[in-house]
Amino acid sequence: MTDQNSWQDDATRDLMSLGGRLALLERGEGSHVWDTDGNRYLDFLGGIAVNSLGHGHPAFVETVSRQAATLAHVSNYFATPQQLELAARLKHLAGTGERGRVFLANSGTEANETAIKLARLHDRDGLIVSLEGAFHGRSTGALALTPKPAYQDPFRPLIPGVKSIAPTIDALEQLFAGGERISALVVEPIQGEAGVLPLPDGYLVRARELTSAHGALLILDEIQTGMGRTGHWFAFQSPEVTGTDGAGILPDAVTVAKGIAAGFPLGALVTFGDASDLFYPGTHNSTFGGNPLASAVANAVIQEIEDQDLLDNVRTRGSELREGVAGLPLVAATRGAGLLIGIRLAAPVAAEVRAAAHERGLIVNAPSDDAIRIAPAYTIGDAEVAEFLELFAQALAAVAETHDVPSATQTQETSA
Ligand code: PLP
């Protein structure tokens, strides 16, 4: 092991060289974490939209302990009550009706790999189409749908039969007017890794119309936006995100992970209608996927969100935060929905703002040059909102002082 002063050397020597680590964290409680030097941080990144109940939540702790002591893992020759309960819950929350089915996996990427195989089973000769700016994961299939040269180029050739289009309604219409055979369109309702970028107004509705008309699957990647993050169980159910008056749209499949088990690894693919009949024995599986431990935690997380009416809190606190950051130095606009918020800065200084926040004990991240992302726990209250606004204002002021930046005019960029 390591002594406190040399942990960075140990990390550099022993961990795969994939990027620096900001602190050595050892404990969390609610919305706070502590490093081994005793520094306390307000965690407004939540493990990148994962810690939906914060840290050390009693429902999480109690369920992990109880289920670990009861039954943690069995092979997929067997079903467990926890797994069946979770599948039924996911079908219900997604609104699949009777004809939905669920595959339980261990991560978002694995859920998306399953979605890619679903698309191949639907039409092996059709293209799988993703959007520029998308992030769907790092395994070779999901990576092929993640059109970022720095991520893709070292690993070419990627899987064939995949292409990306601009995230505009024009590009979508051209795609389907072009006569190419399309198996599936894979879309994030809000592009989290790109800086919490909303789709153009009406995009999902048009995507549903065109995919249905051309026999292509509409697959939504709700790994970041799903399981309550936008103040609705799924972003496709959010009137703000879809632009519909509450009717929403139904995809053929949706993938979830991140917040579903509040920090316990779990991903899922949920299918609707005919897409539920595509897999058959032998075509897919996973050793750990849907084990009783992970499933029990997800059931407890969903139950807690329901019991405490946390979706309402997500919407309310999200509005408070967006209103609170309006007018702070450097803030040009906010975007996103619920507690997935992108704060666009008036200059490309997001990395400096992130660092200044960290120095003051606030964890946020900078997914692009000019955007800060926050994705705090659904459980945040007045105290956490106030602490965030104070620390974030200090960080912004410190960075603004060192730059000659235009004074910002605050706007809300589409989805609320
Ligand atoms: N899809 C989206 C939209 C994501 O945000 C992420 C992770 O950031 C992934 C897929 C990959 O999920 P995981 O890191 O759990 O494999």
Short mmCIF file of N, CA and C in Angstrom, two decimals, residues 168-260:
data_model
loop_
_atom_site.label_atom_id
_atom_site.label_comp_id
_atom_site.label_asym_id
_atom_site.label_seq_id
_atom_site.Cartn_x
_atom_site.Cartn_y
_atom_site.Cartn_z
N THR A 168 -28.54 17.25 -36.28
CA THR A 168 -29.53 18.23 -36.74
C THR A 168 -30.69 17.49 -37.40
N ILE A 169 -31.84 18.15 -37.42
CA ILE A 169 -33.01 17.52 -38.06
C ILE A 169 -32.77 17.41 -39.57
N ASP A 170 -32.09 18.38 -40.15
CA ASP A 170 -31.75 18.31 -41.58
C ASP A 170 -30.96 17.04 -41.90
N ALA A 171 -29.91 16.80 -41.10
CA ALA A 171 -29.06 15.62 -41.34
C ALA A 171 -29.86 14.33 -41.17
N LEU A 172 -30.77 14.35 -40.22
CA LEU A 172 -31.63 13.18 -39.97
C LEU A 172 -32.52 12.92 -41.20
N GLU A 173 -33.11 13.99 -41.71
CA GLU A 173 -34.00 13.84 -42.87
C GLU A 173 -33.22 13.41 -44.11
N GLN A 174 -32.02 13.97 -44.26
CA GLN A 174 -31.19 13.56 -45.41
C GLN A 174 -30.80 12.08 -45.30
N LEU A 175 -30.52 11.65 -44.09
CA LEU A 175 -30.14 10.24 -43.89
C LEU A 175 -31.23 9.32 -44.41
N PHE A 176 -32.46 9.60 -44.00
CA PHE A 176 -33.54 8.70 -44.38
C PHE A 176 -34.02 8.94 -45.82
N ALA A 177 -33.72 10.12 -46.36
CA ALA A 177 -34.08 10.37 -47.77
C ALA A 177 -33.05 9.75 -48.70
N GLY A 178 -31.87 9.40 -48.16
CA GLY A 178 -30.74 9.00 -49.00
C GLY A 178 -30.82 7.59 -49.55
N GLY A 179 -31.78 6.80 -49.11
CA GLY A 179 -31.96 5.46 -49.67
C GLY A 179 -31.06 4.39 -49.07
N GLU A 180 -30.18 4.78 -48.13
CA GLU A 180 -29.35 3.75 -47.48
C GLU A 180 -30.21 2.92 -46.54
N ARG A 181 -29.78 1.67 -46.37
CA ARG A 181 -30.53 0.81 -45.46
C ARG A 181 -30.07 1.09 -44.03
N ILE A 182 -31.00 1.45 -43.17
CA ILE A 182 -30.64 1.82 -41.79
C ILE A 182 -31.24 0.78 -40.85
N SER A 183 -30.40 0.20 -40.03
CA SER A 183 -30.89 -0.75 -39.04
C SER A 183 -31.34 -0.03 -37.76
N ALA A 184 -30.54 0.93 -37.32
CA ALA A 184 -30.87 1.60 -36.06
C ALA A 184 -30.24 2.99 -35.98
N LEU A 185 -30.96 3.86 -35.32
CA LEU A 185 -30.43 5.18 -34.97
C LEU A 185 -30.23 5.18 -33.46
N VAL A 186 -29.02 5.49 -33.02
CA VAL A 186 -28.70 5.47 -31.59
C VAL A 186 -28.43 6.90 -31.14
N VAL A 187 -29.18 7.35 -30.14
CA VAL A 187 -29.17 8.77 -29.78
C VAL A 187 -29.19 8.94 -28.27
N GLU A 188 -28.39 9.88 -27.76
CA GLU A 188 -28.54 10.32 -26.36
C GLU A 188 -29.53 11.49 -26.34
N PRO A 189 -30.54 11.47 -25.52
CA PRO A 189 -31.49 12.60 -25.48
C PRO A 189 -30.82 13.93 -25.11
N ILE A 190 -29.78 13.84 -24.30
CA ILE A 190 -28.92 15.01 -24.02
C ILE A 190 -27.49 14.46 -24.08
N GLN A 191 -26.62 15.12 -24.85
CA GLN A 191 -25.25 14.60 -24.97
C GLN A 191 -24.42 15.06 -23.77
N GLY A 192 -24.30 14.18 -22.79
CA GLY A 192 -23.65 14.55 -21.54
C GLY A 192 -22.17 14.83 -21.69
N GLU A 193 -21.45 13.89 -22.31
CA GLU A 193 -19.99 14.03 -22.40
C GLU A 193 -19.60 15.18 -23.31
N ALA A 194 -20.49 15.56 -24.23
CA ALA A 194 -20.18 16.66 -25.15
C ALA A 194 -20.37 18.01 -24.47
N GLY A 195 -20.84 18.01 -23.22
CA GLY A 195 -21.01 19.27 -22.50
C GLY A 195 -22.46 19.54 -22.14
N VAL A 196 -23.23 18.45 -21.97
CA VAL A 196 -24.67 18.55 -21.65
C VAL A 196 -25.39 19.34 -22.76
N LEU A 197 -25.27 18.82 -23.98
CA LEU A 197 -25.87 19.49 -25.14
C LEU A 197 -27.22 18.88 -25.45
N PRO A 198 -28.26 19.71 -25.47
CA PRO A 198 -29.59 19.19 -25.85
C PRO A 198 -29.65 18.94 -27.35
N LEU A 199 -30.54 18.06 -27.76
CA LEU A 199 -30.82 17.90 -29.19
C LEU A 199 -31.66 19.08 -29.65
N PRO A 200 -31.69 19.34 -30.96
CA PRO A 200 -32.57 20.42 -31.44
C PRO A 200 -34.03 20.12 -31.09
N ASP A 201 -34.82 21.18 -30.91
CA ASP A 201 -36.24 21.01 -30.60
C ASP A 201 -36.89 20.07 -31.60
N GLY A 202 -37.67 19.13 -31.09
CA GLY A 202 -38.43 18.24 -31.98
C GLY A 202 -37.63 17.09 -32.55
N TYR A 203 -36.34 16.99 -32.17
CA TYR A 203 -35.48 15.96 -32.79
C TYR A 203 -36.00 14.54 -32.52
N LEU A 204 -36.31 14.26 -31.25
CA LEU A 204 -36.68 12.88 -30.92
C LEU A 204 -38.00 12.48 -31.59
N VAL A 205 -38.92 13.43 -31.66
CA VAL A 205 -40.21 13.13 -32.31
C VAL A 205 -39.98 12.81 -33.79
N ARG A 206 -39.17 13.63 -34.45
CA ARG A 206 -38.87 13.40 -35.87
C ARG A 206 -38.10 12.09 -36.05
N ALA A 207 -37.18 11.83 -35.14
CA ALA A 207 -36.40 10.58 -35.21
C ALA A 207 -37.34 9.38 -35.09
N ARG A 208 -38.31 9.49 -34.20
CA ARG A 208 -39.27 8.38 -34.04
C ARG A 208 -40.08 8.19 -35.34
N GLU A 209 -40.54 9.31 -35.90
CA GLU A 209 -41.35 9.21 -37.13
C GLU A 209 -40.54 8.54 -38.24
N LEU A 210 -39.31 9.02 -38.43
CA LEU A 210 -38.53 8.53 -39.58
C LEU A 210 -38.04 7.10 -39.38
N THR A 211 -37.62 6.75 -38.16
CA THR A 211 -37.18 5.36 -37.94
C THR A 211 -38.37 4.41 -38.13
N SER A 212 -39.53 4.78 -37.60
CA SER A 212 -40.71 3.91 -37.77
C SER A 212 -41.06 3.76 -39.24
N ALA A 213 -41.04 4.88 -39.97
CA ALA A 213 -41.43 4.83 -41.39
C ALA A 213 -40.46 3.98 -42.20
N HIS A 214 -39.19 3.89 -41.79
CA HIS A 214 -38.20 3.15 -42.57
C HIS A 214 -37.81 1.81 -41.94
N GLY A 215 -38.56 1.39 -40.94
CA GLY A 215 -38.28 0.08 -40.34
C GLY A 215 -36.97 0.01 -39.59
N ALA A 216 -36.48 1.14 -39.12
CA ALA A 216 -35.23 1.15 -38.34
C ALA A 216 -35.57 1.23 -36.85
N LEU A 217 -34.68 0.71 -36.03
CA LEU A 217 -34.89 0.83 -34.58
C LEU A 217 -34.47 2.22 -34.11
N LEU A 218 -35.20 2.75 -33.15
CA LEU A 218 -34.75 3.95 -32.44
C LEU A 218 -34.25 3.49 -31.07
N ILE A 219 -32.96 3.63 -30.86
CA ILE A 219 -32.35 3.18 -29.60
C ILE A 219 -31.86 4.42 -28.85
N LEU A 220 -32.35 4.61 -27.65
CA LEU A 220 -31.94 5.77 -26.86
C LEU A 220 -30.90 5.34 -25.82
N ASP A 221 -29.80 6.03 -25.80
CA ASP A 221 -28.78 5.82 -24.78
C ASP A 221 -29.10 6.77 -23.64
N GLU A 222 -29.72 6.21 -22.58
CA GLU A 222 -30.08 7.03 -21.41
C GLU A 222 -29.19 6.66 -20.23
N ILE A 223 -27.96 6.29 -20.55
CA ILE A 223 -27.03 5.90 -19.49
C ILE A 223 -26.77 7.08 -18.55
N GLN A 224 -26.70 8.26 -19.11
CA GLN A 224 -26.48 9.45 -18.27
C GLN A 224 -27.80 10.12 -17.88
N THR A 225 -28.77 10.11 -18.79
CA THR A 225 -30.01 10.87 -18.55
C THR A 225 -31.09 10.05 -17.85
N GLY A 226 -30.91 8.72 -17.79
CA GLY A 226 -32.00 7.88 -17.31
C GLY A 226 -32.07 7.75 -15.80
N MET A 227 -33.03 6.98 -15.34
CA MET A 227 -33.24 6.62 -13.93
C MET A 227 -33.41 7.86 -13.03
N GLY A 228 -34.08 8.88 -13.58
CA GLY A 228 -34.47 10.02 -12.75
C GLY A 228 -33.62 11.25 -12.88
N ARG A 229 -32.51 11.16 -13.57
CA ARG A 229 -31.55 12.28 -13.62
C ARG A 229 -32.17 13.58 -14.13
N THR A 230 -33.13 13.48 -15.07
CA THR A 230 -33.74 14.70 -15.61
C THR A 230 -35.00 15.12 -14.86
N GLY A 231 -35.30 14.39 -13.77
CA GLY A 231 -36.55 14.68 -13.06
C GLY A 231 -37.71 13.83 -13.58
N HIS A 232 -37.42 12.96 -14.53
CA HIS A 232 -38.35 11.94 -15.03
C HIS A 232 -37.57 10.65 -15.05
N TRP A 233 -38.27 9.51 -15.00
CA TRP A 233 -37.50 8.25 -14.99
C TRP A 233 -36.60 8.16 -16.20
N PHE A 234 -37.14 8.57 -17.34
CA PHE A 234 -36.34 8.58 -18.58
C PHE A 234 -36.50 9.94 -19.23
N ALA A 235 -35.45 10.39 -19.90
CA ALA A 235 -35.53 11.69 -20.56
C ALA A 235 -36.57 11.68 -21.68
N PHE A 236 -36.80 10.49 -22.29
CA PHE A 236 -37.79 10.47 -23.37
C PHE A 236 -39.20 10.68 -22.85
N GLN A 237 -39.36 10.65 -21.51
CA GLN A 237 -40.67 10.94 -20.91
C GLN A 237 -40.78 12.40 -20.48
N SER A 238 -39.71 13.17 -20.66
CA SER A 238 -39.69 14.56 -20.18
C SER A 238 -40.20 15.50 -21.26
N PRO A 239 -41.28 16.24 -20.98
CA PRO A 239 -41.78 17.20 -21.98
C PRO A 239 -40.71 18.22 -22.37
N GLU A 240 -39.86 18.60 -21.41
CA GLU A 240 -38.82 19.59 -21.74
C GLU A 240 -37.82 19.03 -22.73
N VAL A 241 -37.51 17.76 -22.59
CA VAL A 241 -36.50 17.16 -23.47
C VAL A 241 -37.08 16.82 -24.83
N THR A 242 -38.28 16.27 -24.85
CA THR A 242 -38.84 15.82 -26.14
C THR A 242 -39.55 16.94 -26.87
N GLY A 243 -39.98 17.99 -26.11
CA GLY A 243 -40.73 19.07 -26.73
C GLY A 243 -42.18 18.69 -26.97
N THR A 244 -42.62 17.53 -26.50
CA THR A 244 -44.03 17.17 -26.65
C THR A 244 -44.76 17.62 -25.39
N ASP A 245 -46.11 17.65 -25.45
CA ASP A 245 -46.85 18.14 -24.30
C ASP A 245 -47.09 17.02 -23.29
N GLY A 246 -46.05 16.26 -23.02
CA GLY A 246 -46.17 15.26 -21.97
C GLY A 246 -46.42 13.87 -22.53
N ALA A 247 -46.75 13.76 -23.82
CA ALA A 247 -47.05 12.44 -24.37
C ALA A 247 -45.78 11.62 -24.52
N GLY A 248 -44.64 12.28 -24.70
CA GLY A 248 -43.38 11.56 -24.85
C GLY A 248 -43.35 10.77 -26.15
N ILE A 249 -42.30 9.98 -26.30
CA ILE A 249 -42.20 9.10 -27.45
C ILE A 249 -41.68 7.77 -26.92
N LEU A 250 -42.01 6.69 -27.56
CA LEU A 250 -41.48 5.40 -27.13
C LEU A 250 -40.40 4.95 -28.09
N PRO A 251 -39.21 4.62 -27.57
CA PRO A 251 -38.16 4.07 -28.43
C PRO A 251 -38.39 2.57 -28.63
N ASP A 252 -37.53 1.93 -29.41
CA ASP A 252 -37.55 0.46 -29.52
C ASP A 252 -36.68 -0.16 -28.43
N ALA A 253 -35.72 0.62 -27.97
CA ALA A 253 -34.86 0.13 -26.89
C ALA A 253 -34.22 1.32 -26.19
N VAL A 254 -33.95 1.14 -24.91
CA VAL A 254 -33.27 2.19 -24.15
C VAL A 254 -32.21 1.53 -23.28
N THR A 255 -31.03 2.17 -23.20
CA THR A 255 -29.99 1.64 -22.31
C THR A 255 -29.84 2.55 -21.10
N VAL A 256 -29.60 1.93 -19.96
CA VAL A 256 -29.38 2.67 -18.71
C VAL A 256 -28.19 2.07 -17.96
N ALA A 257 -27.63 2.82 -17.04
CA ALA A 257 -26.55 2.34 -16.16
C ALA A 257 -26.37 3.42 -15.08
N LYS A 258 -25.15 3.90 -14.90
CA LYS A 258 -24.82 5.01 -14.00
C LYS A 258 -25.70 5.04 -12.74
N GLY A 259 -26.71 5.91 -12.68
CA GLY A 259 -27.46 6.13 -11.44
C GLY A 259 -28.38 4.99 -11.03
N ILE A 260 -28.53 3.97 -11.85
CA ILE A 260 -29.55 2.95 -11.59
C ILE A 260 -29.33 2.23 -10.26
#
